[in-house]
Coordinates of C-alpha atoms in Angstrom, one line a residue:
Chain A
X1 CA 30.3 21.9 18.7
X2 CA 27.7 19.3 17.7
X3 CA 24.5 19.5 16.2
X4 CA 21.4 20.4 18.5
X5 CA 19.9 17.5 19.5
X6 CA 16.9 16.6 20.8
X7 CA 15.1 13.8 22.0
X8 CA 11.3 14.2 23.6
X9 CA 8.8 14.5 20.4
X10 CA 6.8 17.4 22.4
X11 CA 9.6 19.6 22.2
X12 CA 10.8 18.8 18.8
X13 CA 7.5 19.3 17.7
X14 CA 8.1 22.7 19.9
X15 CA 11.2 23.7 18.1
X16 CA 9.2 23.1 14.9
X17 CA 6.2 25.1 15.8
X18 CA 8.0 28.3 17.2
X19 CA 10.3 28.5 13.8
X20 CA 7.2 28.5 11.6
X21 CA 5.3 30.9 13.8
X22 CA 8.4 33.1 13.1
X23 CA 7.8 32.6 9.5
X24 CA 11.1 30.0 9.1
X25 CA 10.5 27.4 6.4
X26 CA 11.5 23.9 7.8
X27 CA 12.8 21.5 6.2
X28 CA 12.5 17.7 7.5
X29 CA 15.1 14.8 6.4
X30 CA 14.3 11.0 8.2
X31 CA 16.6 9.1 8.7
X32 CA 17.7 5.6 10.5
X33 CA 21.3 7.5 10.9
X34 CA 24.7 5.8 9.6
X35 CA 24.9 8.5 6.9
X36 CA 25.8 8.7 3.6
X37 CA 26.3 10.5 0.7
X38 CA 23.1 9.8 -0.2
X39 CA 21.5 11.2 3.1
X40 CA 23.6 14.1 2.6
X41 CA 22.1 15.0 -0.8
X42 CA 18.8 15.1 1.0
X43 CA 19.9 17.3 3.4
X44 CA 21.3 19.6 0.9
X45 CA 18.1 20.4 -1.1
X46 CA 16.4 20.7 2.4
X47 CA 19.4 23.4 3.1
X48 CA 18.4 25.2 -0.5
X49 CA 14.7 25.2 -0.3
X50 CA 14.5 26.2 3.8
X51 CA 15.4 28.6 6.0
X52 CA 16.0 25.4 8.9
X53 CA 16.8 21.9 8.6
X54 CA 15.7 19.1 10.8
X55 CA 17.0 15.3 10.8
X56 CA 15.7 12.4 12.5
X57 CA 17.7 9.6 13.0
X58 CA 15.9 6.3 14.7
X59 CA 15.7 3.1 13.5
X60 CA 12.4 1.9 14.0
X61 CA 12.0 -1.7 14.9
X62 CA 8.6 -1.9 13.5
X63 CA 9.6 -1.7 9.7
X64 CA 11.8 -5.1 10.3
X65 CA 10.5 -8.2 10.3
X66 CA 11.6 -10.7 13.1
X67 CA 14.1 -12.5 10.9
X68 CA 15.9 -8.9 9.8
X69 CA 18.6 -7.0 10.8
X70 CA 16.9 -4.3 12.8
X71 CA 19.4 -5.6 15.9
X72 CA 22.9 -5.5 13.9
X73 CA 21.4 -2.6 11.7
X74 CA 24.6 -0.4 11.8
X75 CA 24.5 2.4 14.5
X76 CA 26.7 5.6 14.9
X77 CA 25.2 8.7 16.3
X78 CA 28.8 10.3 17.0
X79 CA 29.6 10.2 13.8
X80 CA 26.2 10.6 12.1
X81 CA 26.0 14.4 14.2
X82 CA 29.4 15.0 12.8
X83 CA 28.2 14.6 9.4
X84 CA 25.1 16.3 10.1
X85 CA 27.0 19.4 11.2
X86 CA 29.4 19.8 8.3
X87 CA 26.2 19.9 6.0
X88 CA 24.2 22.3 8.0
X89 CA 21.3 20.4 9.8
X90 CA 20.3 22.7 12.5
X91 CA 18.4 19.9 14.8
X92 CA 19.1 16.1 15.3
X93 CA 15.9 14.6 16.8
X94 CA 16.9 11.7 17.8
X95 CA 14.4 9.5 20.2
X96 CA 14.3 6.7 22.0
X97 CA 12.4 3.5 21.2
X98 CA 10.4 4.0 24.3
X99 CA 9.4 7.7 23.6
X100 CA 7.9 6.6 20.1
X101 CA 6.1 3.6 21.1
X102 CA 4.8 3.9 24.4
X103 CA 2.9 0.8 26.1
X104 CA 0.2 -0.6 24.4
X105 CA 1.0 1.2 21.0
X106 CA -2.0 -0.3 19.2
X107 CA -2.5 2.0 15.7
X108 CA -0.6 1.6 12.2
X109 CA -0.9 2.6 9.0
X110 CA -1.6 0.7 6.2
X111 CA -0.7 1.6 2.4
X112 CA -3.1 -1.2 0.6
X113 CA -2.3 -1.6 -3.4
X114 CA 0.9 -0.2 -3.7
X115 CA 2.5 -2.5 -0.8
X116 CA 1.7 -5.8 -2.5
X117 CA 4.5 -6.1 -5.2
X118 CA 8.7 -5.7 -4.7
X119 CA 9.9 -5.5 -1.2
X120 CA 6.1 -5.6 -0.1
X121 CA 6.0 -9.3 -0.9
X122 CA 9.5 -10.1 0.5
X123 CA 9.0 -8.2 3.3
X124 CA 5.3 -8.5 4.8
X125 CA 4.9 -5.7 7.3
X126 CA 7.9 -3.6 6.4
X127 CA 6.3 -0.8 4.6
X128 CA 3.5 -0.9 7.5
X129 CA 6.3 0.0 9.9
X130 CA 7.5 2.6 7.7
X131 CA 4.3 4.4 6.5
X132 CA 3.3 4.4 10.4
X133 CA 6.6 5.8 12.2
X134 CA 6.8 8.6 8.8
X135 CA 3.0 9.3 9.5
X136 CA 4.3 10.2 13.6
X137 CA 7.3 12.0 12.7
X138 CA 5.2 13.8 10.2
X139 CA 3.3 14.9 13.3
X140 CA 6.2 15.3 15.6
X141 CA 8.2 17.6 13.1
X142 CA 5.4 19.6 11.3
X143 CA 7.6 20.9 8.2
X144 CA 6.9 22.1 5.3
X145 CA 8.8 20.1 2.8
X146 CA 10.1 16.7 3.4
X147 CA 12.7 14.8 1.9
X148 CA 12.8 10.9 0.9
X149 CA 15.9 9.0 -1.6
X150 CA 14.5 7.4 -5.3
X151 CA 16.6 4.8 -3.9
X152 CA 13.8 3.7 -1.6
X153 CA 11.4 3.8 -4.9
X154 CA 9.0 1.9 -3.3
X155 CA 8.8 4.0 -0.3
X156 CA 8.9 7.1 -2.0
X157 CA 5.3 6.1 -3.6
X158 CA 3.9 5.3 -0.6
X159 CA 4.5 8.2 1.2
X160 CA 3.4 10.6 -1.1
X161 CA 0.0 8.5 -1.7
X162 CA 0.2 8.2 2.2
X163 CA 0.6 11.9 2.7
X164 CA -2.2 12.6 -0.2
X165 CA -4.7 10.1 1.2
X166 CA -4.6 11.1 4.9
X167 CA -4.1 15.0 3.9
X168 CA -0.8 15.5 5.7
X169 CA 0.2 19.1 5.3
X170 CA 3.6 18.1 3.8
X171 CA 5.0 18.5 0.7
X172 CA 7.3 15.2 -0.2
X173 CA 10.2 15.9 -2.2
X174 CA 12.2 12.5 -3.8
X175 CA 15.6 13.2 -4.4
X176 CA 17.7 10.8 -7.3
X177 CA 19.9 8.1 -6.0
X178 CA 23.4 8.9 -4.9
X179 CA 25.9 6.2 -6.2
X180 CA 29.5 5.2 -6.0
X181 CA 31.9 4.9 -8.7
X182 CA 31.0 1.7 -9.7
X183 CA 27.4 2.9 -10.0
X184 CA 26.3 1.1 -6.6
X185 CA 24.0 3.0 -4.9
X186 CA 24.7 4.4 -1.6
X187 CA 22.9 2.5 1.3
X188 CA 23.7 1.9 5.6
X189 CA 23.7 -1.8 4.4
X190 CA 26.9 -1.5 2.3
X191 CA 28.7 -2.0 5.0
X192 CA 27.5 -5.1 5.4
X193 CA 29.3 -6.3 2.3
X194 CA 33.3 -7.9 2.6
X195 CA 35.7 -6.8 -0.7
X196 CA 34.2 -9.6 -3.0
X197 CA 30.8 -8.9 -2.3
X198 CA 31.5 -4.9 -2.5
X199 CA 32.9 -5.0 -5.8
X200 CA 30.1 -7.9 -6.9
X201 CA 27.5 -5.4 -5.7
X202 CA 27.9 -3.1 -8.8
X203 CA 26.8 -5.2 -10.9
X204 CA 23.0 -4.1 -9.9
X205 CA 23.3 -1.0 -11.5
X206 CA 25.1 -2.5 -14.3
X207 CA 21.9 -4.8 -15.0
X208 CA 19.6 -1.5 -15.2
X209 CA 21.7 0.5 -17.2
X210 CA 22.2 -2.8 -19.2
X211 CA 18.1 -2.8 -19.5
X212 CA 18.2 0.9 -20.3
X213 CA 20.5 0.6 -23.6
X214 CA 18.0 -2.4 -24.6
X215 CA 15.1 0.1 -24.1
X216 CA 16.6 2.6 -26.0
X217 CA 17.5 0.4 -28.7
X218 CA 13.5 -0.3 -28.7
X219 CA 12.9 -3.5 -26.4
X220 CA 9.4 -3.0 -24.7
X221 CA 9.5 -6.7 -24.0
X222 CA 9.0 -6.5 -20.3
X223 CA 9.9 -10.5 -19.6
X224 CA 12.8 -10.1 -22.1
X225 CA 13.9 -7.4 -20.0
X226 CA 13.8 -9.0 -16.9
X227 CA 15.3 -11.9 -18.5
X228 CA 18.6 -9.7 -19.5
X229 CA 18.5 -7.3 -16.2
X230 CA 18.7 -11.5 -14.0
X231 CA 21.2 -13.3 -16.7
X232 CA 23.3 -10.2 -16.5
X233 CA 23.6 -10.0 -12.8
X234 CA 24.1 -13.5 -12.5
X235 CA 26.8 -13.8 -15.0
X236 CA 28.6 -11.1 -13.4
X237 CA 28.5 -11.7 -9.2
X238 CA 27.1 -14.4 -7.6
X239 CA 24.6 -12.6 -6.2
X240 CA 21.0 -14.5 -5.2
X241 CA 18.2 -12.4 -6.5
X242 CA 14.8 -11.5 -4.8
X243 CA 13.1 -9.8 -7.8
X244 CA 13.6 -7.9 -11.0
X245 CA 10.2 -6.0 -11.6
X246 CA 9.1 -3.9 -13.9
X247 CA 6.0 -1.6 -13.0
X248 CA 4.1 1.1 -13.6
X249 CA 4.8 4.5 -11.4
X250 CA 1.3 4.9 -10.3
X251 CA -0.3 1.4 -9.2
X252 CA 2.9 0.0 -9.0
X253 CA 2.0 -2.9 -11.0
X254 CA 4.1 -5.4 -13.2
X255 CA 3.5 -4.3 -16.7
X256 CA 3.7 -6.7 -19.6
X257 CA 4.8 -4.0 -22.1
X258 CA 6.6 -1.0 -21.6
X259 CA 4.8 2.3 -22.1
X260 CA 4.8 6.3 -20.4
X261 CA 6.5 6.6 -17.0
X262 CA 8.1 3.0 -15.9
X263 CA 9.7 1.6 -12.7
X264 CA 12.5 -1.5 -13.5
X265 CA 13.4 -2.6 -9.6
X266 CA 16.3 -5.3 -8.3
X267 CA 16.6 -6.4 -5.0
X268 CA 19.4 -9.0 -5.0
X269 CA 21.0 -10.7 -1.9
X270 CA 24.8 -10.6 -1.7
X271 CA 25.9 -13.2 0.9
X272 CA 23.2 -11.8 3.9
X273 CA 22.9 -8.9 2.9
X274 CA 20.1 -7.9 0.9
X275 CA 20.4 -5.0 -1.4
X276 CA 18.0 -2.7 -4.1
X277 CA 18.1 -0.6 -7.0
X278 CA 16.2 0.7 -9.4
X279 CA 15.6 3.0 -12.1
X280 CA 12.5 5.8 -13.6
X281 CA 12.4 5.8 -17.3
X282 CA 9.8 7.3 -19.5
X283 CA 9.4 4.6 -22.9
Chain B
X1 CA -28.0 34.3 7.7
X2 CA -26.2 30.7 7.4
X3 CA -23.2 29.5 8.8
X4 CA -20.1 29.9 7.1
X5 CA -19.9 26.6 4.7
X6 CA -16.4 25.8 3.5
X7 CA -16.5 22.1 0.9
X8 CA -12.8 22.2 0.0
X9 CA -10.6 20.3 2.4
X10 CA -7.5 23.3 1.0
X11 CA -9.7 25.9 2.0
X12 CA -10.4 24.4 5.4
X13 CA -6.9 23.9 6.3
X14 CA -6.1 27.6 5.6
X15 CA -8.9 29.1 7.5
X16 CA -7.7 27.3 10.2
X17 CA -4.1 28.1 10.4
X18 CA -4.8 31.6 9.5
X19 CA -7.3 31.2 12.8
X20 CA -4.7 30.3 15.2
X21 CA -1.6 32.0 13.6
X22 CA -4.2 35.5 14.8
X23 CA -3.6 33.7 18.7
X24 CA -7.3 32.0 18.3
X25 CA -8.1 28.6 19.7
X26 CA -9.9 26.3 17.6
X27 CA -12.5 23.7 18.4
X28 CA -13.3 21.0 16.0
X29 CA -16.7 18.8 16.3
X30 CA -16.9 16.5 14.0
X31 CA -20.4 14.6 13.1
X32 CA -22.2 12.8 10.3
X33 CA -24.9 15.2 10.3
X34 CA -28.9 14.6 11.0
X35 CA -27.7 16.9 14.5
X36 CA -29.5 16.3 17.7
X37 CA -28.9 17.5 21.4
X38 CA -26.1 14.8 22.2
X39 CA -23.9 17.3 19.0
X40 CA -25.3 20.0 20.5
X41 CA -23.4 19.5 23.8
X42 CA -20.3 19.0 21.9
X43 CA -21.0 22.4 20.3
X44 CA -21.0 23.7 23.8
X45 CA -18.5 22.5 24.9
X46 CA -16.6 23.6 22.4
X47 CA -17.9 26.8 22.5
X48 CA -16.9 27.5 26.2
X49 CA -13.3 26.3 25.7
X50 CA -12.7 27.8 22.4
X51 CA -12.6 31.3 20.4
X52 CA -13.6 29.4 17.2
X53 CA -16.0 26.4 16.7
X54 CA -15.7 24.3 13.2
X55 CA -18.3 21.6 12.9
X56 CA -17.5 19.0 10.3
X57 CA -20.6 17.1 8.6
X58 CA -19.4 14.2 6.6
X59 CA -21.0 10.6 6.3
X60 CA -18.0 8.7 5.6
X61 CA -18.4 5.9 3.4
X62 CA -15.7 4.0 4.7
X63 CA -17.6 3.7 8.1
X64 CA -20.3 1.1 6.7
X65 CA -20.5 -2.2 5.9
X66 CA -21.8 -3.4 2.4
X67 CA -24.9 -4.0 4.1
X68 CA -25.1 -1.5 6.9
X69 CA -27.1 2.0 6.1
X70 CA -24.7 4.1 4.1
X71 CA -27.3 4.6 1.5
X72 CA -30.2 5.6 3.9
X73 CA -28.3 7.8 6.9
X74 CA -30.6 10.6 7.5
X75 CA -29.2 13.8 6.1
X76 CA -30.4 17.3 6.2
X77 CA -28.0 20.1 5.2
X78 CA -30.1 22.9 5.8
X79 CA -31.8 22.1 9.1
X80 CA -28.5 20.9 9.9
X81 CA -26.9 24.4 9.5
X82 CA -29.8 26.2 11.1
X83 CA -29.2 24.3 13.9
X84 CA -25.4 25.1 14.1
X85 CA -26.1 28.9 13.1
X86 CA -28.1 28.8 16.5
X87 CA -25.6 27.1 18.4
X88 CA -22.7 29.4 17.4
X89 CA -20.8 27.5 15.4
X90 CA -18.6 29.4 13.5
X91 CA -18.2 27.5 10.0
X92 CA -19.6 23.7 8.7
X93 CA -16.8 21.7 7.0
X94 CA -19.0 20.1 4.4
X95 CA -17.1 18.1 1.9
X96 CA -18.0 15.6 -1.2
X97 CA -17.4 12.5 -0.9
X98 CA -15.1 12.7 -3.9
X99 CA -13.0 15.3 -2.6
X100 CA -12.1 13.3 0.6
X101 CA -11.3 10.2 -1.1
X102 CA -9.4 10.7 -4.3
X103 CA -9.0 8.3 -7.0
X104 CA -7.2 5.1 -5.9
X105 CA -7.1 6.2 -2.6
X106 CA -5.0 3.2 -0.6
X107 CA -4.2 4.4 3.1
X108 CA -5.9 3.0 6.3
X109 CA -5.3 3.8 9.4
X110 CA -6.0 0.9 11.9
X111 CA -6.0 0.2 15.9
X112 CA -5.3 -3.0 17.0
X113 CA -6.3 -4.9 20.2
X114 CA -9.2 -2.2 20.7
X115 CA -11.1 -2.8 17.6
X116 CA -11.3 -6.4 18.2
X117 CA -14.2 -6.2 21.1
X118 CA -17.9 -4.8 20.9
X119 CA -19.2 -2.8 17.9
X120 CA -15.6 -4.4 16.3
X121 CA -16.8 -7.7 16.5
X122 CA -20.1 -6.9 14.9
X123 CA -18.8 -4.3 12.3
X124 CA -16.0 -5.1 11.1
X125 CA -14.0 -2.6 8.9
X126 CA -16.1 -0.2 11.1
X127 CA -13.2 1.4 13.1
X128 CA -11.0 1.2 10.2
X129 CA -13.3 3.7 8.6
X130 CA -13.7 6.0 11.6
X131 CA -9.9 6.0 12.4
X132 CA -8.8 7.1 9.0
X133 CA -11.7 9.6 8.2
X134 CA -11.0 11.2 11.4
X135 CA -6.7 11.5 10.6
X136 CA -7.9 13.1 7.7
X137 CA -10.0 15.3 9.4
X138 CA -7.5 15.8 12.2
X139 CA -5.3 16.9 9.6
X140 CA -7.5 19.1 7.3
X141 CA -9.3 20.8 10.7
X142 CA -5.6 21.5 13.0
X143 CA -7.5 22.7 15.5
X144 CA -6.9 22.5 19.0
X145 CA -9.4 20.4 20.5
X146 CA -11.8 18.0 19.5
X147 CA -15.1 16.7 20.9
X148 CA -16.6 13.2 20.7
X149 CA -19.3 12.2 22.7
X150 CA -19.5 9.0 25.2
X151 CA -22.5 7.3 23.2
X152 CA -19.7 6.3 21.0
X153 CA -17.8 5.0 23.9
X154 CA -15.4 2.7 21.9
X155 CA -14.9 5.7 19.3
X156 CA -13.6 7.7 21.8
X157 CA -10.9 5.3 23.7
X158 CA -10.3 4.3 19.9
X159 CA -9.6 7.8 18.8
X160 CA -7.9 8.8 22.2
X161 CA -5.4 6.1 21.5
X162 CA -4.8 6.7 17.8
X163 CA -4.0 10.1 18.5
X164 CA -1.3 9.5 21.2
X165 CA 0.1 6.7 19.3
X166 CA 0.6 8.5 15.9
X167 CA 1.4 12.1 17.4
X168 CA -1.3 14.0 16.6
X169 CA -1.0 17.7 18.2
X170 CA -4.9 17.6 19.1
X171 CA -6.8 17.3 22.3
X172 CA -9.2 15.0 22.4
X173 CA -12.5 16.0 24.9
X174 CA -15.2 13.0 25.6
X175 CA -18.1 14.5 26.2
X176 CA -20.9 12.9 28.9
X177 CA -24.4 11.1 26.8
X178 CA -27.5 13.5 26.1
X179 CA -30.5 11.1 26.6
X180 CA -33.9 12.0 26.3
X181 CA -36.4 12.4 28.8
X182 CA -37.1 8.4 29.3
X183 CA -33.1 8.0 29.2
X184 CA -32.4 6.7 25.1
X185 CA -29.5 8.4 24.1
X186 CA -29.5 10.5 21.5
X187 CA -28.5 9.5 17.9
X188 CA -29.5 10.1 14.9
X189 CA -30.4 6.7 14.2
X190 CA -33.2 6.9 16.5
X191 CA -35.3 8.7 13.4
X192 CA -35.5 5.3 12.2
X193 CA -37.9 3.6 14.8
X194 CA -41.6 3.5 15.1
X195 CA -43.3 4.4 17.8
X196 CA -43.7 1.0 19.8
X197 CA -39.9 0.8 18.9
X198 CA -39.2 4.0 20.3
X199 CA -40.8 3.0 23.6
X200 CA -39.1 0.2 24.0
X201 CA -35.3 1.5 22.9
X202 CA -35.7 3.4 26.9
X203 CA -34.9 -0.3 27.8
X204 CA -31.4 0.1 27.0
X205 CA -30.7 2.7 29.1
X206 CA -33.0 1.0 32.0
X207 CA -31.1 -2.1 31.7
X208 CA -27.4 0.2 32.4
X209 CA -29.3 1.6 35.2
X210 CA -30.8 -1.5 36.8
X211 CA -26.6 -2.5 36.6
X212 CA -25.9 -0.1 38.4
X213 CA -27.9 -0.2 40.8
X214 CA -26.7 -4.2 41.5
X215 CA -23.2 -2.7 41.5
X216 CA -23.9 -0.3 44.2
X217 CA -25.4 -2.8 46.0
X218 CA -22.4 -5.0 45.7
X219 CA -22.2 -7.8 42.9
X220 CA -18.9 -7.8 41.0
X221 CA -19.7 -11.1 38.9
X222 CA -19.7 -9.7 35.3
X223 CA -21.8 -12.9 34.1
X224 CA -24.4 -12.3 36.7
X225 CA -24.8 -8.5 36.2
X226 CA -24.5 -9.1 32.0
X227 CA -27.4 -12.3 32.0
X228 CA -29.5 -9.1 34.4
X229 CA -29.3 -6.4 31.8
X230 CA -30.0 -8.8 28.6
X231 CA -33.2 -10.5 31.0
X232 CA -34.4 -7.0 31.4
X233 CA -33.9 -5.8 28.2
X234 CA -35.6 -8.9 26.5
X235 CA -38.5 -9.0 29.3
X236 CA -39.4 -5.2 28.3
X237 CA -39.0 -5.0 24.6
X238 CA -38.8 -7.2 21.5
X239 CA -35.2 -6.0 21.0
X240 CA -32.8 -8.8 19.9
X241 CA -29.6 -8.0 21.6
X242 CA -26.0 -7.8 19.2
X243 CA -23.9 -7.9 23.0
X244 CA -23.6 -6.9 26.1
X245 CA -20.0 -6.4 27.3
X246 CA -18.5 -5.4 30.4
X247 CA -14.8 -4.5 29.5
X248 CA -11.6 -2.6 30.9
X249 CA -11.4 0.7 30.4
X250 CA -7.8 0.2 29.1
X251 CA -7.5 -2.6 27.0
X252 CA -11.4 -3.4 26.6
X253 CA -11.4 -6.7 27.5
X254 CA -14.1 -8.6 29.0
X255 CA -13.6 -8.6 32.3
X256 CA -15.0 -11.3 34.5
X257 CA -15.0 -9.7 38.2
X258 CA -15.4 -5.7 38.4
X259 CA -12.7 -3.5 39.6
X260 CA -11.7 0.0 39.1
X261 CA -13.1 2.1 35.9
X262 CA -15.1 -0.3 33.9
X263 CA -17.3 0.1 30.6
X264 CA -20.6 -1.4 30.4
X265 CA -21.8 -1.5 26.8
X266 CA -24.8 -2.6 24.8
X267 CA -25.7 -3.1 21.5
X268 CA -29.3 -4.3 20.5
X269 CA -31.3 -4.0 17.4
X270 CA -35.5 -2.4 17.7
X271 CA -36.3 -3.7 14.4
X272 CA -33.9 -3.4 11.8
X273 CA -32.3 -0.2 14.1
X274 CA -28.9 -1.2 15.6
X275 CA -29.1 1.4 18.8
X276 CA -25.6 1.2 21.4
X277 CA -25.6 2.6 24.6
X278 CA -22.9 2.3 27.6
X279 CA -22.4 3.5 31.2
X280 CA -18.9 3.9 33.0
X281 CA -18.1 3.6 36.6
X282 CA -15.8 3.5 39.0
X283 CA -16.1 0.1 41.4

């Protein structure tokens, strides 16, 4: 038996509506599918804080710019309801491109500020795309909790400033970053990576945990930190990297020195593929 | 007795749902305030098709332009909710400025390709502000239908699109012009002209009239019907004219030879008033 799927927004949004008016507690994870651990962690706070759980899986081609993967971006919905199942999601929705932009789609949402620095400025338009397609699933699977990966620090921000600033009747929940041995953290884009690269790839997390033994040590330095966090991961993988930044958790900002609740980010390309990490510490 | 005033955008949200989880239908008329007849209808309208009517009075900061009339929109809270008491309307949303836009408030909603024409092209940032008040009205007011009028003719394609392109679970009802007895459409601008001013503002909606009538009688050249309507208008009154547009009802694009449902708008200025006015017809 697979996982209930469905695929026309009205009726998910339906399906969500008649469970609440029953007095259910819904639970919403999105997705762009090819699941992981990390996925699945999401989907089990959603399982212990709701009576139902509801996954989306669609990759949105307006979150990728025109030189990105959005056409090889890896796709497997037999397997992905498979997964879903043996964790409990009760409802896959699961649209087509067509349903979700229909002609003449002609409105987007706009994060300002907090879009400008990391994968913002490496990725013009990207968090556009995602802060509009959340902002219609919000709509389309009315919930009450959602649930997002600290992985996708970034992102995380913006949709809880997102959901704040546009009074979206959603609570966001950000659940910590699921890794693998080696410390990588999990992502769809790992499989992107051949057996040097793969093994290479852990030395991201390596570079933060490196900065967060000089932090505890007392560095507050932020250059000298960034310094470390880029010799470190160069030294160790021949990785080409986008940017180490360190920032503050509210404007998202590069600080100069370290103080209250901080943000050190990587993004790092290993052959194509283009990978992030990051860590919260409080200095 | 005054209406029922709720200032907290919480509050609002929870009268509503509690509303419509009793089986109630909700009607949501949002305004600026300073109310006239052309609200009135909305009222009405909302009224006949609902159990409950909210009205929300907000001028929206993010609407104006540094030099447009923020400062000096006419406002009058009391005679406002006299007004609404009379009408039936069942509770004024009436929130501070400060309470609709937090502290570092960063999230804009935008629609492209529509905003680009008419009142777009003289306000910009204009729509920008209007699109993202009303999502966060949409979402603090769930109600189940909402009324704009057809003065604001590019508001209402503009919000009828936002809300099918992001989801939102709201009707959206456009509402036929109230006009005064020498045919100016009501607006709470209109408090601002003098009385030669206000004499000469009935030109606008002579000018749509004396279009129509060359339209009935068989000219389809949009250059030849738009140089008719500004000759009239400048022949009786000192307006100075912002645009005249004639535009698919689609796309709103200038269209050069008329065919199906087309918008004829205008814009002009009676002293320092910026008045808009528009007519729509099938050809």
């Amino acid at each position: 038996m697979n996982v209930k799927t469905i695929t026309s927004p009205s009726a998910m949004t339906r399906f969500v509506k008649k469970a609440r008016a029953k007095g259910k507690t819904v639970g919403f994870v999105p997705t762009m599918g090819y699941l992981h651990d990390g996925h699945m962690a999401l989907v089990r706070n959603a399982k212990r804080e709701n009576d139902i759980v509801v996954m989306s899986i669609f990759v949105n081609p307006a979150q990728f710019g025109p030189k990105e993967d959005y056409a090889k971006y890896p796709r497997d919905f037999k397997k992905d309801s498979r997964l879903a199942k043996k964790e409990g999601v009760d409802v896959i929705f699961y649209p087509a491109v067509k349903s979700m932009y229909l002609p003449n789609h002609s409105t987007y949402v706009t994060v300002e500020k907090l879009t400008t620095n990391l994968c913002g400025r490496s990725r013009p338009g990207h968090f556009k795309g995602v802060a509009t397609v959340v902002t219609k699933l919000f709509n389309i699977v009315p919930a009450d909790t959602s649930y997002f990966g600290q992985k996708d620090a970034q992102q995380a921000f913006i949709i809880s400033r997102m959901a704040r600033d546009l009074n979206i009747p959603m609570k966001i929940k950000v659940v910590p970053t699921v890794r693998e041995e080696d410390g990588l953290a999990m992502s769809s884009r790992n499989v992107y990576l051949d057996g040097n690269e793969r093994r290479e790839a852990a030395a991201l997390f390596k570079s933060l945990s490196l900065a967060k033994k000089l932090i505890s040590e007392g560095e507050r330095n932020s250059k000298k930190i960034i310094r470390a966090i880029k010799d470190f991961t160069t030294k160790n993988s021949s990785a080409k990297i986008d940017y180490v930044s360190i920032i503050d958790t509210d404007e998202l900002k590069d600080i100069k020195t370290l103080k209250g609740r901080i943000l050190i980010a990587i993004a790092a390309y290993f052959g194509k593929t283009r990978l992030i990490d990051n860590m919260i510490l409080e200095v």
